[in-house]
């Protein structure tokens, strides 16, 4: 066997990003794509990746990006754009120091959020002119609520801007159930909703229209749903992914896994279904709900145990100062550690632990 690919630690783009995807698919593992809303989340993701000797994907939704810039910014579009840019700069500055490879990505952008994506691309083009590298590894357009014709034509238009920068585009075919940051619907009827199961013929059409332009990945729906629901509500059918891979390979070659596939709505999914999806060529699994809860649960437990410190500066019983308990560095660090523990589980579930390409 040939020696594994080795990449420089830090943010990966272009050919390095594609090499990382190939390593995941050839090695039968996937990377967690973790939504973040601030530096605490980013730092926890980098810490967890370094601890597990795994590469990782850091991503922001439009709401996460706006929160990163500060809810006090009155121009919501500018907040979304600049928040994402600021987060990307933070990752570029620190990722290499953690000794892992990091993919920088932005999450669901529906038709109304196309200006957000185009604003980020503008900053990426300027960054490319100055450095020779893009700011982000990839962006996502989620136009699954529109007609397939509009979805693919708009994705093609945007990909024509991304390709010269060495960036990739993630698209969505079919609909991931549930709701994330205002995208989608919380109505859940996974068992009977055909829109939750992408048709392989649509994936083939996307491949034929987009692959001549540049690199792209596909969030193909196989019953996956954002959020965590009671057992039995979500009917995952990973075999749909295998059918899409087989159809594209039959028509156009490219090996057994010609498609770069991603798994949305990964929180709370059955481990067996996760493993099956990875086996069909999923290299990326989104995780947000579970890491949010892990962060909040860790802080909430501390607050409940030290209630006086969050009501008084001086303990009314003992007269002692409580600053060491209400200092934000104390409880925010606990939140970070909670995220790290949950990501330990994610790296193990996806088979990514110990497989970083960073050399």
Short mmCIF file of C-alpha atoms in Angstrom, two decimals:
data_model
loop_
_atom_site.label_atom_id
_atom_site.label_comp_id
_atom_site.label_asym_id
_atom_site.label_seq_id
_atom_site.Cartn_x
_atom_site.Cartn_y
_atom_site.Cartn_z
CA UNK A 1 0.00 0.00 0.00
CA UNK A 2 1.18 3.51 -0.74
CA UNK A 3 2.02 5.84 2.10
CA UNK A 4 -0.95 7.97 3.25
CA UNK A 5 -1.23 11.52 1.94
CA UNK A 6 0.32 14.11 4.23
CA UNK A 7 -0.95 17.69 4.29
CA UNK A 8 0.22 20.83 6.02
CA UNK A 9 -1.73 21.46 9.24
CA UNK A 10 -4.23 24.28 9.05
CA UNK A 11 -7.11 25.20 6.75
CA UNK A 12 -7.23 22.98 3.63
CA UNK A 13 -8.55 24.16 0.28
CA UNK A 14 -8.38 23.21 -3.38
CA UNK A 15 -6.41 20.07 -4.17
CA UNK A 16 -5.66 19.48 -0.48
CA UNK A 17 -9.38 19.52 0.30
CA UNK A 18 -10.05 17.00 -2.45
CA UNK A 19 -7.18 14.83 -1.19
CA UNK A 20 -8.74 14.88 2.28
CA UNK A 21 -12.10 13.76 0.87
CA UNK A 22 -10.42 10.95 -1.07
CA UNK A 23 -8.60 9.80 2.06
CA UNK A 24 -11.88 9.68 3.98
CA UNK A 25 -13.64 7.67 1.29
CA UNK A 26 -10.71 5.32 0.67
CA UNK A 27 -10.20 4.84 4.41
CA UNK A 28 -13.88 4.26 5.17
CA UNK A 29 -14.27 7.13 7.62
CA UNK A 30 -15.89 10.57 7.76
CA UNK A 31 -15.30 13.88 9.51
CA UNK A 32 -17.69 15.64 11.88
CA UNK A 33 -18.80 19.04 10.56
CA UNK A 34 -19.49 21.06 13.68
CA UNK A 35 -21.61 24.20 13.68
CA UNK A 36 -20.16 26.99 15.81
CA UNK A 37 -21.41 30.39 16.96
CA UNK A 38 -18.34 31.86 18.67
CA UNK A 39 -14.71 31.40 19.59
CA UNK A 40 -15.55 28.98 22.40
CA UNK A 41 -17.11 26.58 19.91
CA UNK A 42 -14.25 26.90 17.42
CA UNK A 43 -11.63 26.37 20.10
CA UNK A 44 -13.46 23.33 21.46
CA UNK A 45 -13.65 21.79 17.97
CA UNK A 46 -9.93 22.35 17.38
CA UNK A 47 -9.09 20.96 20.81
CA UNK A 48 -11.20 17.85 20.22
CA UNK A 49 -9.66 17.27 16.78
CA UNK A 50 -6.14 17.55 18.17
CA UNK A 51 -7.00 15.27 21.11
CA UNK A 52 -8.39 12.62 18.73
CA UNK A 53 -5.64 13.12 16.10
CA UNK A 54 -8.33 13.69 13.51
CA UNK A 55 -9.05 16.31 10.90
CA UNK A 56 -12.32 18.20 11.24
CA UNK A 57 -14.82 20.52 9.55
CA UNK A 58 -15.78 23.85 11.15
CA UNK A 59 -18.94 25.42 9.75
CA UNK A 60 -21.28 28.31 10.37
CA UNK A 61 -24.96 28.70 9.63
CA UNK A 62 -26.27 32.14 8.70
CA UNK A 63 -27.56 32.63 12.25
CA UNK A 64 -24.31 31.42 13.76
CA UNK A 65 -22.38 33.86 11.58
CA UNK A 66 -24.65 36.73 12.60
CA UNK A 67 -24.25 35.84 16.27
CA UNK A 68 -20.48 35.70 15.82
CA UNK A 69 -20.51 39.32 14.58
CA UNK A 70 -22.75 40.39 17.46
CA UNK A 71 -26.49 40.76 17.63
CA UNK A 72 -25.95 44.51 18.11
CA UNK A 73 -25.08 44.97 14.43
CA UNK A 74 -28.17 46.48 12.84
CA UNK A 75 -27.40 45.39 9.27
CA UNK A 76 -28.30 41.69 9.44
CA UNK A 77 -26.80 40.82 6.05
CA UNK A 78 -23.50 42.51 6.86
CA UNK A 79 -23.47 40.78 10.25
CA UNK A 80 -23.89 37.40 8.55
CA UNK A 81 -21.12 38.14 6.06
CA UNK A 82 -18.63 39.72 8.47
CA UNK A 83 -19.34 37.22 11.23
CA UNK A 84 -18.46 34.37 8.89
CA UNK A 85 -15.35 36.20 7.66
CA UNK A 86 -14.25 36.92 11.23
CA UNK A 87 -14.71 33.27 12.23
CA UNK A 88 -12.73 32.14 9.19
CA UNK A 89 -9.87 34.47 10.11
CA UNK A 90 -9.90 33.07 13.65
CA UNK A 91 -9.62 29.51 12.32
CA UNK A 92 -6.86 30.43 9.86
CA UNK A 93 -4.89 32.01 12.70
CA UNK A 94 -5.12 29.07 15.11
CA UNK A 95 -5.75 25.84 13.18
CA UNK A 96 -2.11 25.20 12.28
CA UNK A 97 -1.13 25.49 15.94
CA UNK A 98 -3.48 22.63 16.83
CA UNK A 99 -1.68 20.39 14.34
CA UNK A 100 -4.70 19.16 12.35
CA UNK A 101 -6.27 19.83 8.98
CA UNK A 102 -9.44 21.92 9.08
CA UNK A 103 -12.11 22.39 6.43
CA UNK A 104 -13.89 25.76 6.66
CA UNK A 105 -17.49 25.62 5.47
CA UNK A 106 -20.78 27.50 5.66
CA UNK A 107 -24.08 25.71 6.13
CA UNK A 108 -27.60 25.88 4.62
CA UNK A 109 -28.26 28.94 2.47
CA UNK A 110 -31.66 28.99 0.82
CA UNK A 111 -32.76 31.30 -2.01
CA UNK A 112 -33.15 34.26 0.32
CA UNK A 113 -29.60 33.82 1.62
CA UNK A 114 -27.85 33.80 -1.76
CA UNK A 115 -26.68 37.41 -1.07
CA UNK A 116 -24.97 36.10 2.10
CA UNK A 117 -23.06 33.52 0.07
CA UNK A 118 -22.15 36.04 -2.61
CA UNK A 119 -20.95 38.50 0.04
CA UNK A 120 -18.66 35.87 1.52
CA UNK A 121 -17.38 34.96 -1.95
CA UNK A 122 -16.49 38.62 -2.49
CA UNK A 123 -14.35 38.58 0.65
CA UNK A 124 -12.90 35.26 -0.47
CA UNK A 125 -11.91 36.70 -3.84
CA UNK A 126 -10.12 39.57 -2.12
CA UNK A 127 -8.37 37.12 0.23
CA UNK A 128 -7.32 35.06 -2.81
CA UNK A 129 -5.85 38.14 -4.51
CA UNK A 130 -3.77 38.88 -1.42
CA UNK A 131 -2.71 35.37 -0.43
CA UNK A 132 -3.25 33.06 -3.40
CA UNK A 133 -5.64 30.97 -1.27
CA UNK A 134 -9.40 31.17 -0.65
CA UNK A 135 -10.78 32.20 2.73
CA UNK A 136 -13.16 29.22 2.97
CA UNK A 137 -12.84 25.66 1.73
CA UNK A 138 -16.46 25.55 0.56
CA UNK A 139 -19.90 27.10 0.82
CA UNK A 140 -23.35 25.53 0.67
CA UNK A 141 -26.42 26.41 -1.34
CA UNK A 142 -29.57 24.67 -0.13
CA UNK A 143 -32.10 25.29 -2.90
CA UNK A 144 -33.93 22.03 -2.30
CA UNK A 145 -37.22 23.89 -1.79
CA UNK A 146 -36.99 25.27 -5.34
CA UNK A 147 -37.43 23.46 -8.63
CA UNK A 148 -34.60 21.16 -9.66
CA UNK A 149 -33.97 23.34 -12.72
CA UNK A 150 -33.48 26.47 -10.60
CA UNK A 151 -31.49 24.57 -7.98
CA UNK A 152 -28.93 23.29 -10.47
CA UNK A 153 -28.72 26.39 -12.64
CA UNK A 154 -28.09 28.64 -9.64
CA UNK A 155 -25.57 26.19 -8.19
CA UNK A 156 -23.79 26.18 -11.54
CA UNK A 157 -23.68 30.00 -11.57
CA UNK A 158 -22.18 30.17 -8.07
CA UNK A 159 -19.76 27.31 -8.70
CA UNK A 160 -18.33 29.26 -11.64
CA UNK A 161 -17.19 31.90 -9.11
CA UNK A 162 -15.88 29.36 -6.62
CA UNK A 163 -13.91 27.10 -8.97
CA UNK A 164 -11.21 29.66 -9.91
CA UNK A 165 -10.54 30.16 -6.19
CA UNK A 166 -10.06 26.45 -5.58
CA UNK A 167 -13.29 26.28 -3.59
CA UNK A 168 -16.00 23.62 -3.55
CA UNK A 169 -19.78 23.95 -3.43
CA UNK A 170 -22.10 21.78 -1.36
CA UNK A 171 -25.59 21.36 -2.79
CA UNK A 172 -28.75 19.74 -1.43
CA UNK A 173 -31.01 17.42 -3.39
CA UNK A 174 -34.17 16.32 -1.67
CA UNK A 175 -35.10 17.88 1.64
CA UNK A 176 -33.54 17.28 5.04
CA UNK A 177 -36.44 17.28 7.47
CA UNK A 178 -36.72 19.49 10.52
CA UNK A 179 -35.52 23.07 10.82
CA UNK A 180 -32.08 24.62 11.30
CA UNK A 181 -31.62 28.36 11.78
CA UNK A 182 -34.81 29.19 9.93
CA UNK A 183 -34.13 26.87 7.00
CA UNK A 184 -36.70 24.10 6.56
CA UNK A 185 -39.75 23.21 8.61
CA UNK A 186 -40.17 21.59 11.98
CA UNK A 187 -43.03 19.49 10.60
CA UNK A 188 -41.85 15.89 10.69
CA UNK A 189 -43.34 13.08 8.67
CA UNK A 190 -40.20 11.24 7.65
CA UNK A 191 -41.90 7.91 7.21
CA UNK A 192 -44.25 9.12 4.47
CA UNK A 193 -42.54 12.13 2.87
CA UNK A 194 -41.03 11.25 -0.50
CA UNK A 195 -39.14 14.57 -0.55
CA UNK A 196 -36.95 13.21 2.26
CA UNK A 197 -35.55 10.58 -0.10
CA UNK A 198 -33.44 11.88 -2.99
CA UNK A 199 -33.85 10.19 -6.35
CA UNK A 200 -30.57 8.84 -7.82
CA UNK A 201 -31.56 10.20 -11.23
CA UNK A 202 -31.51 13.73 -9.78
CA UNK A 203 -28.03 13.11 -8.39
CA UNK A 204 -26.88 11.92 -11.80
CA UNK A 205 -28.22 15.07 -13.42
CA UNK A 206 -26.42 17.22 -10.86
CA UNK A 207 -23.18 15.39 -11.54
CA UNK A 208 -23.53 15.87 -15.28
CA UNK A 209 -24.25 19.59 -14.97
CA UNK A 210 -21.83 20.57 -12.21
CA UNK A 211 -18.76 18.33 -12.45
CA UNK A 212 -17.55 19.98 -15.69
CA UNK A 213 -17.50 23.32 -13.83
CA UNK A 214 -15.74 22.44 -10.59
CA UNK A 215 -15.74 20.37 -7.45
CA UNK A 216 -18.97 19.89 -5.54
CA UNK A 217 -20.43 17.69 -2.82
CA UNK A 218 -23.99 16.47 -2.41
CA UNK A 219 -26.26 16.47 0.61
CA UNK A 220 -28.56 13.75 -0.68
CA UNK A 221 -31.53 13.14 1.60
CA UNK A 222 -32.11 9.60 2.78
CA UNK A 223 -34.67 10.30 5.50
CA UNK A 224 -32.33 12.38 7.67
CA UNK A 225 -33.80 15.12 9.86
CA UNK A 226 -32.32 18.07 11.73
CA UNK A 227 -32.58 17.87 15.50
CA UNK A 228 -33.18 14.93 17.81
CA UNK A 229 -36.48 13.07 17.81
CA UNK A 230 -38.01 10.10 19.57
CA UNK A 231 -36.81 6.69 18.29
CA UNK A 232 -38.83 5.47 15.31
CA UNK A 233 -39.69 8.89 13.90
CA UNK A 234 -36.67 9.05 11.59
CA UNK A 235 -36.45 6.35 8.91
CA UNK A 236 -32.92 6.44 7.52
CA UNK A 237 -32.29 4.60 4.24
CA UNK A 238 -28.55 4.88 3.48
CA UNK A 239 -28.94 2.48 0.55
CA UNK A 240 -30.20 5.49 -1.44
CA UNK A 241 -26.66 6.85 -1.28
CA UNK A 242 -25.28 3.60 -2.63
CA UNK A 243 -27.76 3.67 -5.51
CA UNK A 244 -26.69 7.19 -6.43
CA UNK A 245 -23.01 6.24 -6.38
CA UNK A 246 -23.68 3.18 -8.53
CA UNK A 247 -25.69 5.10 -11.12
CA UNK A 248 -23.06 7.82 -11.56
CA UNK A 249 -20.24 5.26 -11.67
CA UNK A 250 -22.11 3.22 -14.27
CA UNK A 251 -22.63 6.24 -16.54
CA UNK A 252 -19.39 8.15 -15.97
CA UNK A 253 -16.86 5.96 -14.16
CA UNK A 254 -14.80 7.51 -11.40
CA UNK A 255 -14.50 4.40 -9.26
CA UNK A 256 -17.01 2.98 -6.81
CA UNK A 257 -17.53 6.34 -5.07
CA UNK A 258 -17.46 9.12 -7.68
CA UNK A 259 -19.64 11.38 -5.51
CA UNK A 260 -18.53 13.34 -2.44
CA UNK A 261 -21.53 12.82 -0.14
CA UNK A 262 -22.48 14.57 3.07
CA UNK A 263 -24.86 13.60 5.87
CA UNK A 264 -27.08 16.34 7.32
CA UNK A 265 -29.06 15.91 10.50
CA UNK A 266 -26.47 13.65 12.11
CA UNK A 267 -27.34 14.40 15.75
CA UNK A 268 -29.11 11.50 17.41
CA UNK A 269 -28.72 9.14 14.43
CA UNK A 270 -28.34 5.40 14.94
CA UNK A 271 -24.68 4.38 14.93
CA UNK A 272 -25.39 1.49 12.55
CA UNK A 273 -26.97 3.86 10.01
CA UNK A 274 -24.04 6.26 10.37
CA UNK A 275 -21.62 3.44 9.58
CA UNK A 276 -23.67 2.39 6.54
CA UNK A 277 -23.76 5.95 5.20
CA UNK A 278 -19.99 6.27 5.60
CA UNK A 279 -19.57 3.00 3.75
CA UNK A 280 -21.44 4.49 0.79
CA UNK A 281 -19.02 7.40 0.53
CA UNK A 282 -20.19 9.99 3.06
CA UNK A 283 -17.11 11.98 4.09
CA UNK A 284 -18.86 14.63 6.21
CA UNK A 285 -21.55 14.40 8.89
CA UNK A 286 -23.09 17.55 10.32
CA UNK A 287 -23.46 17.82 14.07
CA UNK A 288 -25.04 20.77 15.83
CA UNK A 289 -27.91 19.84 18.16
CA UNK A 290 -25.84 17.36 20.16
CA UNK A 291 -22.89 19.71 20.63
CA UNK A 292 -25.20 22.56 21.61
CA UNK A 293 -26.70 20.35 24.29
CA UNK A 294 -23.29 19.14 25.48
CA UNK A 295 -22.14 22.76 25.88
CA UNK A 296 -25.32 23.83 27.67
CA UNK A 297 -25.60 20.76 29.90
CA UNK A 298 -22.07 21.22 31.25
CA UNK A 299 -22.67 24.86 32.11
CA UNK A 300 -26.17 24.23 33.43
CA UNK A 301 -24.96 21.58 35.85
CA UNK A 302 -22.33 23.93 37.22
CA UNK A 303 -24.84 26.75 37.65
CA UNK A 304 -27.23 24.50 39.54
CA UNK A 305 -24.43 23.30 41.81
CA UNK A 306 -23.22 26.84 42.50
CA UNK A 307 -26.44 28.81 42.44
CA UNK A 308 -25.27 31.40 44.96
CA UNK A 309 -22.43 32.47 42.66
CA UNK A 310 -24.92 33.40 39.96
CA UNK A 311 -27.06 35.45 42.35
CA UNK A 312 -24.52 37.12 44.59
CA UNK A 313 -20.98 38.46 44.38
CA UNK A 314 -20.49 37.66 48.07
CA UNK A 315 -21.84 34.40 49.51
CA UNK A 316 -24.65 35.44 51.88
CA UNK A 317 -23.97 32.42 54.10
CA UNK A 318 -20.17 32.50 54.41
CA UNK A 319 -19.35 36.08 53.42
CA UNK A 320 -16.72 34.82 50.97
CA UNK A 321 -16.26 36.31 47.47
CA UNK A 322 -17.66 34.13 44.69
CA UNK A 323 -15.73 35.63 41.78
CA UNK A 324 -13.83 32.43 41.01
CA UNK A 325 -17.14 30.71 40.31
CA UNK A 326 -18.93 33.32 38.22
CA UNK A 327 -15.83 34.27 36.23
CA UNK A 328 -16.91 33.48 32.63
CA UNK A 329 -13.64 31.65 32.01
CA UNK A 330 -14.70 29.07 34.59
CA UNK A 331 -18.10 28.11 33.18
CA UNK A 332 -17.38 28.74 29.52
CA UNK A 333 -14.44 26.36 29.83
CA UNK A 334 -16.78 23.73 31.21
CA UNK A 335 -18.98 24.21 28.15
CA UNK A 336 -15.97 23.71 25.89
CA UNK A 337 -15.03 20.53 27.72
CA UNK A 338 -18.58 19.25 27.30
CA UNK A 339 -18.33 19.79 23.54
CA UNK A 340 -14.97 18.02 23.46
CA UNK A 341 -16.43 14.97 25.20
CA UNK A 342 -19.33 14.80 22.73
CA UNK A 343 -16.94 15.15 19.81
CA UNK A 344 -14.80 12.32 21.20
CA UNK A 345 -17.87 10.17 20.56
CA UNK A 346 -18.42 11.62 17.09
CA UNK A 347 -14.83 10.98 15.97
CA UNK A 348 -15.15 7.39 17.19
CA UNK A 349 -18.55 6.84 15.53
CA UNK A 350 -17.22 8.13 12.20
CA UNK A 351 -13.97 6.15 12.39
CA UNK A 352 -11.88 9.33 12.10
CA UNK A 353 -9.87 9.11 15.33
CA UNK A 354 -6.15 8.74 14.72
CA UNK A 355 -6.41 9.38 10.99
CA UNK A 356 -5.36 13.00 10.60
CA UNK A 357 -3.47 13.72 7.39
CA UNK A 358 -1.57 16.55 9.04
CA UNK A 359 2.15 15.89 8.72
#
